[in-house]
Short mmCIF file of C-alpha atoms in Angstrom, two decimals:
data_model
loop_
_atom_site.label_atom_id
_atom_site.label_comp_id
_atom_site.label_asym_id
_atom_site.label_seq_id
_atom_site.Cartn_x
_atom_site.Cartn_y
_atom_site.Cartn_z
CA MET A 12 0.55 -56.72 43.38
CA GLU A 13 0.12 -53.49 41.51
CA GLY A 14 3.68 -53.78 40.16
CA ILE A 15 2.96 -57.25 38.83
CA ILE A 16 -0.12 -56.00 37.01
CA GLN A 17 1.85 -53.17 35.42
CA GLY A 18 4.54 -55.60 34.33
CA VAL A 19 2.02 -57.91 32.71
CA THR A 20 0.40 -54.96 30.97
CA ALA A 21 3.75 -53.84 29.60
CA VAL A 22 4.49 -57.34 28.32
CA ILE A 23 1.10 -57.56 26.63
CA ALA A 24 1.57 -54.12 25.07
CA GLY A 25 4.99 -55.10 23.81
CA GLY A 26 3.62 -58.28 22.38
CA LEU A 27 0.82 -56.39 20.61
CA GLY A 28 3.39 -53.98 19.18
CA VAL A 29 5.43 -56.84 17.84
CA VAL A 30 2.33 -58.41 16.29
CA VAL A 31 1.29 -55.10 14.68
CA GLY A 32 4.80 -54.62 13.32
CA LEU A 33 4.84 -58.11 11.86
CA VAL A 34 1.43 -57.58 10.27
CA ALA A 35 2.51 -54.23 8.80
CA ALA A 36 5.71 -55.74 7.42
CA LEU A 37 3.76 -58.63 5.95
CA ALA A 38 1.22 -56.26 4.38
CA PHE A 39 4.04 -54.19 2.86
CA ARG A 40 5.67 -57.30 1.43
CA LEU A 41 2.37 -58.48 -0.03
CA SER A 42 1.68 -55.05 -1.56
CA ASP A 43 5.16 -54.91 -3.06
CA ARG A 44 4.79 -58.38 -4.55
CA ALA A 45 1.37 -57.47 -5.97
CA GLN A 46 2.84 -54.37 -7.63
CA GLN A 47 5.69 -56.44 -9.05
CA ARG A 48 3.23 -59.01 -10.40
CA GLU A 49 1.12 -56.23 -11.94
CA ALA A 50 4.18 -54.74 -13.60
CA GLU A 51 5.20 -58.16 -14.86
CA SER A 52 1.70 -58.81 -16.21
CA GLU A 53 1.79 -55.49 -18.21
CA PRO A 54 5.21 -55.39 -19.83
CA GLY A 55 3.97 -52.93 -22.46
CA ALA A 56 2.79 -50.31 -20.00
CA LEU A 57 4.16 -46.86 -20.92
CA ASP A 58 5.29 -44.03 -18.75
CA GLU A 59 2.60 -41.38 -18.41
CA GLY A 60 5.01 -38.65 -19.46
CA LEU A 61 5.86 -40.51 -22.65
CA VAL A 62 2.18 -40.92 -23.46
CA ARG A 63 1.66 -37.18 -23.11
CA VAL A 64 4.59 -36.45 -25.40
CA LEU A 65 3.30 -38.83 -28.07
CA SER A 66 -0.16 -37.29 -27.91
CA VAL A 67 1.09 -33.82 -28.92
CA LEU A 68 3.23 -34.96 -31.87
CA ARG A 69 1.98 -33.91 -35.30
CA SER A 70 3.32 -37.13 -36.79
CA ALA A 71 1.47 -40.40 -36.48
CA ALA A 72 2.97 -42.26 -33.50
CA VAL A 73 2.71 -46.02 -32.83
CA VAL A 74 4.34 -48.06 -30.04
CA ILE A 75 4.85 -51.75 -30.85
CA ASP A 76 5.72 -54.49 -28.32
CA ASP A 77 7.70 -57.75 -28.74
CA ASP A 78 4.73 -59.52 -30.29
CA ASP A 79 4.11 -56.76 -32.87
CA ASP A 80 0.99 -55.76 -30.99
CA VAL A 81 0.04 -52.07 -30.88
CA VAL A 82 0.55 -50.78 -27.32
CA ARG A 83 -0.31 -47.18 -28.14
CA ALA A 84 -1.33 -45.32 -31.32
CA SER A 85 -2.15 -41.66 -31.88
CA PRO A 86 -5.26 -40.56 -33.83
CA PRO A 87 -3.21 -39.59 -36.93
CA ALA A 88 -1.94 -43.19 -37.10
CA TYR A 89 -5.51 -44.37 -37.62
CA ALA A 90 -6.37 -41.45 -39.94
CA LEU A 91 -3.41 -42.20 -42.24
CA GLY A 92 -4.15 -45.92 -42.27
CA VAL A 93 -0.90 -46.90 -40.52
CA VAL A 94 -2.92 -48.74 -37.86
CA ARG A 95 -6.06 -50.64 -38.69
CA ASN A 96 -7.96 -52.99 -36.36
CA ASP A 97 -5.37 -52.24 -33.62
CA ALA A 98 -2.49 -53.64 -35.72
CA LEU A 99 0.03 -52.30 -38.20
CA ALA A 100 -1.78 -52.26 -41.54
CA HIS A 101 1.20 -52.49 -43.92
CA GLU A 102 3.70 -55.32 -44.21
CA THR A 103 6.49 -52.92 -45.22
CA VAL A 104 6.16 -51.09 -41.90
CA VAL A 105 6.16 -54.41 -40.02
CA GLU A 106 9.39 -55.41 -41.78
CA LEU A 107 10.94 -52.08 -40.82
CA VAL A 108 10.04 -52.76 -37.16
CA HIS A 109 11.63 -56.22 -37.36
CA GLU A 110 14.87 -54.79 -38.75
CA VAL A 111 15.11 -52.29 -35.90
CA ARG A 112 14.36 -55.00 -33.34
CA ARG A 113 17.15 -57.21 -34.71
CA ASP A 114 20.03 -54.74 -34.39
CA GLY A 115 18.62 -51.72 -32.53
CA VAL A 116 19.60 -49.31 -35.35
CA ILE A 117 17.20 -46.44 -36.06
CA ARG A 118 15.83 -46.64 -39.60
CA GLU A 119 13.96 -44.16 -41.81
CA ARG A 120 12.27 -44.72 -45.14
CA GLU A 121 9.88 -42.97 -47.52
CA LEU A 122 7.02 -45.33 -48.32
CA GLU A 123 4.10 -44.96 -50.72
CA LEU A 124 1.30 -46.98 -49.16
CA PRO A 125 -2.36 -47.68 -50.00
CA ARG A 126 -4.62 -45.14 -48.33
CA GLY A 127 -7.27 -47.75 -47.55
CA PRO A 128 -8.07 -51.43 -47.93
CA ILE A 129 -9.77 -50.79 -51.28
CA GLY A 130 -9.34 -48.31 -54.10
CA SER A 131 -6.24 -46.95 -55.82
CA GLY A 132 -5.57 -43.99 -53.51
CA THR A 133 -2.10 -43.80 -51.97
CA VAL A 134 -0.41 -41.81 -49.23
CA LEU A 135 3.30 -40.92 -49.13
CA LEU A 136 4.72 -41.37 -45.61
CA GLN A 137 8.14 -40.61 -44.16
CA VAL A 138 8.41 -43.50 -41.66
CA ARG A 139 10.99 -43.60 -38.83
CA ALA A 140 11.37 -46.56 -36.45
CA ALA A 141 13.51 -46.56 -33.27
CA PRO A 142 13.88 -48.67 -30.12
CA LEU A 143 11.86 -47.49 -27.11
CA GLY A 144 13.11 -49.05 -23.88
CA MET A 145 13.97 -52.74 -23.71
CA ASP A 146 10.88 -54.23 -25.32
CA ASN A 147 9.10 -51.63 -27.46
CA ILE A 148 9.61 -50.03 -30.87
CA LEU A 149 8.42 -46.49 -31.66
CA VAL A 150 7.17 -45.81 -35.21
CA LEU A 151 6.69 -42.22 -36.37
CA ALA A 152 5.05 -41.49 -39.74
CA GLU A 153 4.76 -38.05 -41.36
CA ASP A 154 2.40 -37.42 -44.27
CA ARG A 155 4.42 -36.11 -47.23
CA THR A 156 1.69 -36.49 -49.86
CA GLU A 157 0.87 -32.79 -50.18
CA ALA A 158 4.53 -31.76 -50.10
CA ARG A 159 5.32 -34.18 -52.91
CA ARG A 160 2.35 -32.89 -54.94
CA VAL A 161 3.47 -29.27 -54.55
CA GLU A 162 7.02 -30.23 -55.48
CA ALA A 163 5.78 -31.99 -58.62
CA ILE A 164 3.64 -28.98 -59.57
CA ARG A 165 6.59 -26.63 -59.10
CA ARG A 166 8.86 -28.88 -61.17
CA ASP A 167 6.27 -29.20 -63.94
CA PHE A 168 5.74 -25.46 -63.92
CA VAL A 169 9.46 -24.79 -64.46
CA VAL A 170 9.59 -27.38 -67.25
CA ASN A 171 6.48 -25.97 -68.94
CA VAL A 172 7.66 -22.37 -68.67
CA SER A 173 11.00 -23.32 -70.21
CA HIS A 174 9.25 -25.13 -73.06
CA GLU A 175 6.72 -22.37 -73.70
CA LEU A 176 9.40 -19.66 -73.71
CA LYS A 177 11.66 -21.71 -75.96
CA THR A 178 9.08 -21.87 -78.76
CA PRO A 179 8.64 -18.12 -79.46
CA VAL A 180 12.29 -17.35 -78.72
CA GLY A 181 13.40 -20.02 -81.18
CA ALA A 182 10.92 -18.74 -83.76
CA LEU A 183 12.25 -15.19 -83.37
CA ALA A 184 15.83 -16.35 -83.81
CA LEU A 185 14.93 -18.32 -86.94
CA LEU A 186 12.93 -15.44 -88.41
CA ALA A 187 15.77 -13.01 -87.73
CA GLU A 188 18.18 -15.24 -89.67
CA THR A 189 15.66 -15.51 -92.51
CA VAL A 190 15.24 -11.72 -92.68
CA GLN A 191 18.99 -11.32 -92.81
CA ASP A 192 19.23 -13.76 -95.73
CA ALA A 193 16.33 -12.05 -97.54
CA ALA A 194 17.64 -8.53 -97.17
CA ASP A 195 17.36 -7.95 -100.94
CA ASP A 196 13.69 -9.01 -101.05
CA PRO A 197 11.49 -6.27 -99.50
CA GLU A 198 8.34 -8.38 -99.76
CA ALA A 199 9.91 -11.29 -97.91
CA VAL A 200 11.34 -8.94 -95.28
CA ARG A 201 7.91 -7.43 -94.71
CA ARG A 202 6.29 -10.86 -94.41
CA PHE A 203 8.88 -12.18 -91.99
CA THR A 204 8.89 -9.03 -89.84
CA GLU A 205 5.11 -9.37 -89.44
CA ARG A 206 5.63 -12.91 -88.14
CA MET A 207 8.37 -11.63 -85.85
CA GLN A 208 5.95 -9.08 -84.44
CA SER A 209 3.39 -11.83 -83.91
CA GLU A 210 5.89 -14.04 -82.07
CA ALA A 211 7.14 -11.09 -80.02
CA HIS A 212 3.56 -10.28 -79.03
CA ARG A 213 2.97 -13.92 -78.06
CA LEU A 214 6.17 -13.91 -75.99
CA SER A 215 5.13 -10.69 -74.28
CA GLU A 216 1.69 -12.11 -73.46
CA LEU A 217 3.21 -15.30 -72.09
CA VAL A 218 5.66 -13.47 -69.83
CA HIS A 219 2.89 -11.15 -68.63
CA GLU A 220 0.59 -14.04 -67.75
CA ILE A 221 3.38 -15.96 -66.00
CA ILE A 222 4.11 -12.90 -63.86
CA GLU A 223 0.40 -12.38 -63.20
CA LEU A 224 -0.10 -16.02 -62.21
CA SER A 225 2.95 -16.00 -59.94
CA ARG A 226 1.67 -12.87 -58.22
CA LEU A 227 -1.76 -14.40 -57.71
CA GLN A 228 -0.28 -17.52 -56.14
CA VAL A 229 1.32 -15.46 -53.38
CA ALA A 230 -0.84 -15.15 -50.26
CA GLY A 231 -2.48 -11.75 -50.00
CA ALA A 232 -2.44 -11.00 -53.74
CA LEU A 233 -5.30 -8.51 -53.27
CA GLN A 234 -3.54 -5.27 -52.42
CA GLN A 235 -6.60 -3.00 -52.32
CA ILE A 236 -10.05 -4.37 -51.53
CA GLU A 237 -12.88 -2.03 -52.38
CA PRO A 238 -16.49 -2.18 -53.61
CA VAL A 239 -16.49 -3.06 -57.31
CA SER A 240 -19.37 -2.68 -59.74
CA VAL A 241 -19.77 -5.95 -61.61
CA VAL A 242 -21.39 -4.26 -64.61
CA ASP A 243 -18.32 -2.00 -64.93
CA VAL A 244 -16.09 -5.07 -64.82
CA VAL A 245 -18.11 -6.83 -67.52
CA ASP A 246 -18.30 -3.74 -69.74
CA GLU A 247 -14.54 -3.19 -69.60
CA ALA A 248 -13.79 -6.87 -70.23
CA VAL A 249 -16.18 -6.97 -73.20
CA ASP A 250 -14.63 -3.80 -74.61
CA ARG A 251 -11.16 -5.36 -74.45
CA ALA A 252 -12.37 -8.57 -76.10
CA ARG A 253 -14.28 -6.76 -78.86
CA THR A 254 -11.44 -6.52 -81.38
CA LYS A 255 -10.69 -10.24 -81.24
CA ALA A 256 -14.40 -11.06 -81.55
CA GLN A 257 -14.87 -8.75 -84.53
CA GLY A 258 -12.04 -10.55 -86.31
CA LYS A 259 -14.25 -13.68 -86.37
CA ASN A 260 -17.56 -11.81 -86.74
CA ILE A 261 -18.66 -13.03 -83.29
CA ALA A 262 -21.34 -11.03 -81.50
CA ILE A 263 -20.99 -10.57 -77.73
CA THR A 264 -24.30 -10.03 -75.93
CA VAL A 265 -24.67 -8.93 -72.31
CA GLY A 266 -27.66 -9.31 -70.02
CA GLY A 267 -28.74 -9.84 -66.44
CA THR A 268 -28.46 -7.86 -63.21
CA SER A 269 -26.87 -4.43 -63.56
CA GLU A 270 -26.50 -3.36 -59.91
CA SER A 271 -24.40 -6.16 -58.40
CA ILE A 272 -21.49 -5.13 -56.17
CA VAL A 273 -18.61 -7.27 -54.87
CA PHE A 274 -15.58 -6.52 -52.73
CA GLY A 275 -12.26 -7.02 -54.47
CA ASP A 276 -9.81 -5.72 -57.05
CA HIS A 277 -11.39 -4.20 -60.17
CA ASN A 278 -8.42 -4.89 -62.45
CA LEU A 279 -8.09 -8.55 -61.41
CA LEU A 280 -11.79 -9.16 -61.96
CA VAL A 281 -11.58 -7.55 -65.40
CA THR A 282 -8.65 -9.83 -66.22
CA ALA A 283 -10.62 -12.91 -65.14
CA VAL A 284 -13.73 -12.05 -67.18
CA ARG A 285 -11.65 -10.98 -70.17
CA ASN A 286 -9.79 -14.33 -70.06
CA LEU A 287 -13.12 -16.17 -70.09
CA LEU A 288 -14.28 -14.09 -73.06
CA ASP A 289 -11.02 -14.59 -74.97
CA ASN A 290 -11.28 -18.30 -74.33
CA ALA A 291 -14.89 -18.36 -75.58
CA VAL A 292 -14.00 -16.42 -78.74
CA SER A 293 -10.93 -18.57 -79.44
CA TYR A 294 -12.89 -21.81 -79.32
CA SER A 295 -15.98 -20.55 -81.17
CA GLY A 296 -16.52 -20.63 -84.90
CA GLU A 297 -17.06 -17.58 -87.09
CA ASN A 298 -20.49 -15.91 -87.19
CA THR A 299 -21.52 -17.21 -83.76
CA ARG A 300 -22.35 -15.53 -80.47
CA VAL A 301 -20.87 -15.33 -77.00
CA GLY A 302 -23.23 -14.44 -74.15
CA VAL A 303 -22.39 -12.82 -70.82
CA GLY A 304 -24.96 -12.98 -68.03
CA VAL A 305 -24.79 -11.49 -64.53
CA HIS A 306 -27.14 -12.43 -61.72
CA GLU A 307 -27.19 -12.90 -57.95
CA ARG A 308 -28.11 -16.16 -56.25
CA ASP A 309 -27.83 -17.15 -52.59
CA GLY A 310 -25.48 -14.31 -51.74
CA LEU A 311 -23.21 -14.88 -54.74
CA VAL A 312 -22.76 -12.82 -57.89
CA GLU A 313 -22.48 -15.19 -60.85
CA ILE A 314 -20.93 -14.10 -64.13
CA ASP A 315 -21.70 -16.62 -66.87
CA VAL A 316 -19.82 -16.68 -70.17
CA VAL A 317 -21.60 -18.92 -72.71
CA ASP A 318 -20.25 -19.85 -76.13
CA GLN A 319 -21.27 -21.97 -79.11
CA GLY A 320 -17.82 -23.46 -79.48
CA VAL A 321 -16.40 -26.94 -79.82
CA GLY A 322 -17.18 -27.92 -76.25
CA ILE A 323 -15.08 -29.86 -73.75
CA SER A 324 -15.26 -33.55 -72.92
CA THR A 325 -15.95 -34.65 -69.34
CA GLU A 326 -12.42 -35.99 -68.92
CA GLU A 327 -10.81 -32.74 -70.06
CA GLN A 328 -13.09 -30.61 -67.88
CA GLN A 329 -11.14 -31.89 -64.87
CA ARG A 330 -7.93 -30.37 -66.27
CA VAL A 331 -8.88 -27.15 -68.06
CA PHE A 332 -7.84 -25.02 -65.06
CA GLU A 333 -4.33 -26.49 -64.93
CA ARG A 334 -1.45 -24.29 -65.98
CA PHE A 335 -0.44 -24.67 -69.64
CA TYR A 336 -3.15 -27.25 -70.29
CA ARG A 337 -4.83 -26.85 -73.69
CA VAL A 338 -7.89 -28.74 -74.85
CA ASP A 339 -6.82 -28.28 -78.48
CA PRO A 340 -3.08 -27.46 -78.68
CA ALA A 341 -3.20 -26.83 -82.43
CA ARG A 342 -6.05 -24.31 -82.12
CA SER A 343 -4.30 -22.67 -79.16
CA ARG A 344 -1.14 -22.15 -81.20
CA ASP A 345 -3.15 -20.68 -84.05
CA THR A 346 -4.93 -18.24 -81.72
CA GLY A 347 -1.82 -17.35 -79.71
CA GLY A 348 -3.11 -18.92 -76.49
CA THR A 349 -0.69 -19.48 -73.61
CA GLY A 350 -2.64 -22.10 -71.65
CA LEU A 351 -2.59 -19.88 -68.53
CA GLY A 352 -5.84 -17.93 -68.94
CA LEU A 353 -8.18 -20.29 -67.06
CA SER A 354 -5.59 -20.93 -64.36
CA ILE A 355 -5.47 -17.17 -63.75
CA VAL A 356 -9.28 -17.10 -63.57
CA LYS A 357 -9.21 -19.86 -60.94
CA HIS A 358 -6.73 -17.95 -58.76
CA VAL A 359 -8.58 -14.64 -59.11
CA ALA A 360 -11.80 -16.36 -58.02
CA ALA A 361 -10.07 -17.98 -55.04
CA ASP A 362 -8.51 -14.67 -53.95
CA HIS A 363 -11.99 -13.12 -53.96
CA GLY A 364 -13.49 -15.94 -51.90
CA GLY A 365 -15.25 -17.51 -54.88
CA ASP A 366 -14.75 -20.18 -57.51
CA VAL A 367 -15.17 -20.86 -61.22
CA ARG A 368 -17.24 -23.67 -62.71
CA VAL A 369 -17.58 -25.16 -66.16
CA TRP A 370 -20.41 -26.98 -67.87
CA SER A 371 -19.83 -28.26 -71.37
CA GLU A 372 -20.72 -30.85 -73.97
CA PRO A 373 -18.67 -31.55 -77.09
CA GLY A 374 -20.28 -29.90 -80.10
CA LYS A 375 -22.71 -27.85 -77.99
CA GLY A 376 -20.47 -25.21 -76.47
CA SER A 377 -19.47 -24.34 -72.91
CA THR A 378 -20.64 -22.26 -69.96
CA PHE A 379 -18.03 -20.89 -67.56
CA THR A 380 -19.41 -19.38 -64.34
CA LEU A 381 -17.33 -17.07 -62.16
CA ARG A 382 -18.89 -16.86 -58.68
CA ILE A 383 -17.94 -14.10 -56.21
CA PRO A 384 -19.62 -13.30 -52.86
CA ALA A 385 -21.95 -10.32 -53.20
CA ALA A 386 -21.07 -7.22 -51.18
CA ASP A 387 -24.72 -6.65 -50.33
CA LEU A 388 -27.43 -9.26 -50.81
CA ALA A 389 -30.66 -7.56 -51.81
CA ALA A 390 -33.75 -8.37 -49.74
CA GLY A 391 -35.78 -11.18 -51.24
CA ALA A 392 -32.96 -12.51 -53.41
CA LEU A 393 -33.02 -15.88 -51.69
CA ASP A 394 -36.76 -16.19 -52.27
CA ALA A 395 -36.33 -15.31 -55.92
CA SER A 396 -33.62 -17.93 -56.39
CA ALA A 397 -35.94 -20.57 -54.96
CA ALA A 398 -38.51 -20.03 -57.72
CA THR A 399 -37.20 -23.10 -59.56
CA PRO A 400 -36.36 -26.49 -58.09
CA ASP A 401 -32.57 -26.03 -58.28
CA GLY A 402 -32.46 -22.27 -57.88
CA GLY A 403 -31.67 -21.84 -61.56
CA PRO A 404 -33.37 -19.75 -64.22
CA SER A 405 -36.98 -20.56 -65.02
CA ASP A 406 -36.30 -21.18 -68.75
CA ASP A 407 -34.18 -23.84 -70.40
CA ARG A 408 -31.32 -21.62 -71.53
CA PRO A 409 -27.89 -21.84 -69.92
CA ALA A 410 -27.67 -19.75 -66.77
CA GLY A 411 -25.56 -17.09 -68.49
CA ALA A 412 -27.24 -17.04 -71.88
CA PRO A 413 -28.90 -13.77 -72.91
CA PRO A 414 -32.58 -13.85 -73.84
CA ASP A 415 -33.56 -14.83 -77.36
CA GLY A 416 -32.44 -12.25 -79.84
CA GLY A 417 -30.56 -10.36 -77.09
CA ALA A 418 -33.64 -8.44 -75.96
CA SER A 419 -32.29 -7.45 -72.58
CA GLY A 420 -28.70 -7.09 -73.69
CA GLY A 421 -27.15 -5.66 -76.78
CA SER A 422 -24.49 -6.83 -79.17
CA THR A 423 -21.35 -5.06 -78.12
CA ASP A 424 -19.21 -5.61 -81.19
CA GLY A 425 -21.25 -3.68 -83.69
CA SER A 426 -21.92 -6.78 -85.73
CA ASP A 427 -25.36 -7.51 -87.14
CA SER A 428 -24.49 -10.69 -88.99
CA GLY A 429 -24.44 -13.09 -86.04
CA PRO A 430 -26.88 -15.96 -85.89
CA SER A 431 -30.37 -15.38 -84.57
CA THR A 432 -30.09 -18.21 -82.07
CA ALA A 433 -29.07 -17.40 -78.53
CA PRO A 434 -25.76 -18.64 -77.18
CA GLY A 435 -26.21 -22.17 -76.07
CA SER A 436 -28.03 -23.23 -79.24
CA SER A 437 -26.50 -24.90 -82.23
CA ALA A 438 -27.52 -26.45 -85.46
CA GLY A 439 -27.36 -29.82 -83.83
CA GLY A 440 -29.99 -28.96 -81.21
CA PRO A 441 -30.52 -26.73 -78.18
CA HIS A 442 -27.76 -26.41 -75.63
CA ARG A 443 -29.69 -26.55 -72.38
CA HIS A 444 -28.41 -26.13 -68.89
CA GLY A 445 -31.11 -25.19 -66.46
CA ALA A 446 -34.05 -26.42 -64.44
CA GLY A 447 -36.02 -29.29 -65.88
CA ASP A 448 -33.14 -30.70 -67.93
CA GLY A 449 -32.67 -34.39 -68.42
CA PRO A 450 -29.40 -36.18 -67.74
CA ARG A 451 -26.39 -34.02 -68.46
CA ASN A 452 -22.75 -33.61 -67.61
CA GLU A 453 -22.18 -32.32 -64.11
CA GLU A 454 -20.56 -28.96 -63.58
CA VAL A 455 -16.89 -29.07 -62.71
CA SER A 456 -15.70 -26.59 -60.09
CA ALA A 457 -12.17 -25.28 -59.66
#
């Protein structure tokens, strides 16, 4: 009897094992089919490793499926406007995808595309499309806008340098031939040699400023950084500009803070301020004044150069810091200007962690402000700068204009025949640029 019971138990156990095995096999089959159905329902699903690779690419990356739907897009693709509303935003890119899908050949094009749905801004993209697996297309887009801009600037610079050098060199060659033909006329020889000296000086200045500008454009142009007295910089720059100012009977007045210190290169700062002064003198009429003001505001030392010159229109203010750009080419030729002075000022300011700004109105003169971080901000300076609503001076004169009659600053050119009005005033009315002004042109910063 006991043997029968054991036999029945063994049969039951075997039967249970078979049932469990069948259930397990069925469950495995069902799981496998479910996974297959899930894979079939998501044909665009990407491998996790591929997703990680796409996420670290610097280029904008977009994966497109058979229906031109975006399966995956990196943040740069949205930032550059390649993908918008989870779809390719540009028809030219869609056409590129279709071409690759037709024949499977990798294609690459440089496309200039609208930066957004409105406005005239564009972005230059190097777009590459390639098959990705059986169903998807990978689109990579690299922003080439800045590279193209730099290339254009470099090309324009070479063209401009060639043109600017050709003018004085050609003039020297022509004058040399003329002197040779006039060898028997001492008066003519003297006159032409004076012009040759003038052209040689202009050529020398141009070459010097090109070299200076090229040096400033190299990273780390400041070789020795040390505390620099701003008043020493201004005094030296004014002294160098004095001869040119005296030639037009222009008085240069200096006023403002006398103890400001900045960190930087003394010679470069002198060059920047001197360029601003030369520019002010060149574009000012005879018997006028140029004012230089120094003051600290919000941790910055501001050097203002104010003139009573012809002024600059709002449109031209955007370009005055470009290399070789001249507001008045005829006047610049007459004064021997190279068109590089303000560009050098911009680079000197940038190398010292500052900037240069311009305020101007045609017929009322201009105010150029060189701003450099102060080496040591005096206690209470911030409170003092807040005395007026916009932190500016409490009167209506331009920020850099000396007080009326030059009370706190003296004429540095020895001339007593300048006008009694302060820089920033003209016969046509006061040139105001301070707190409490009405509508005016905005300052342009470089």
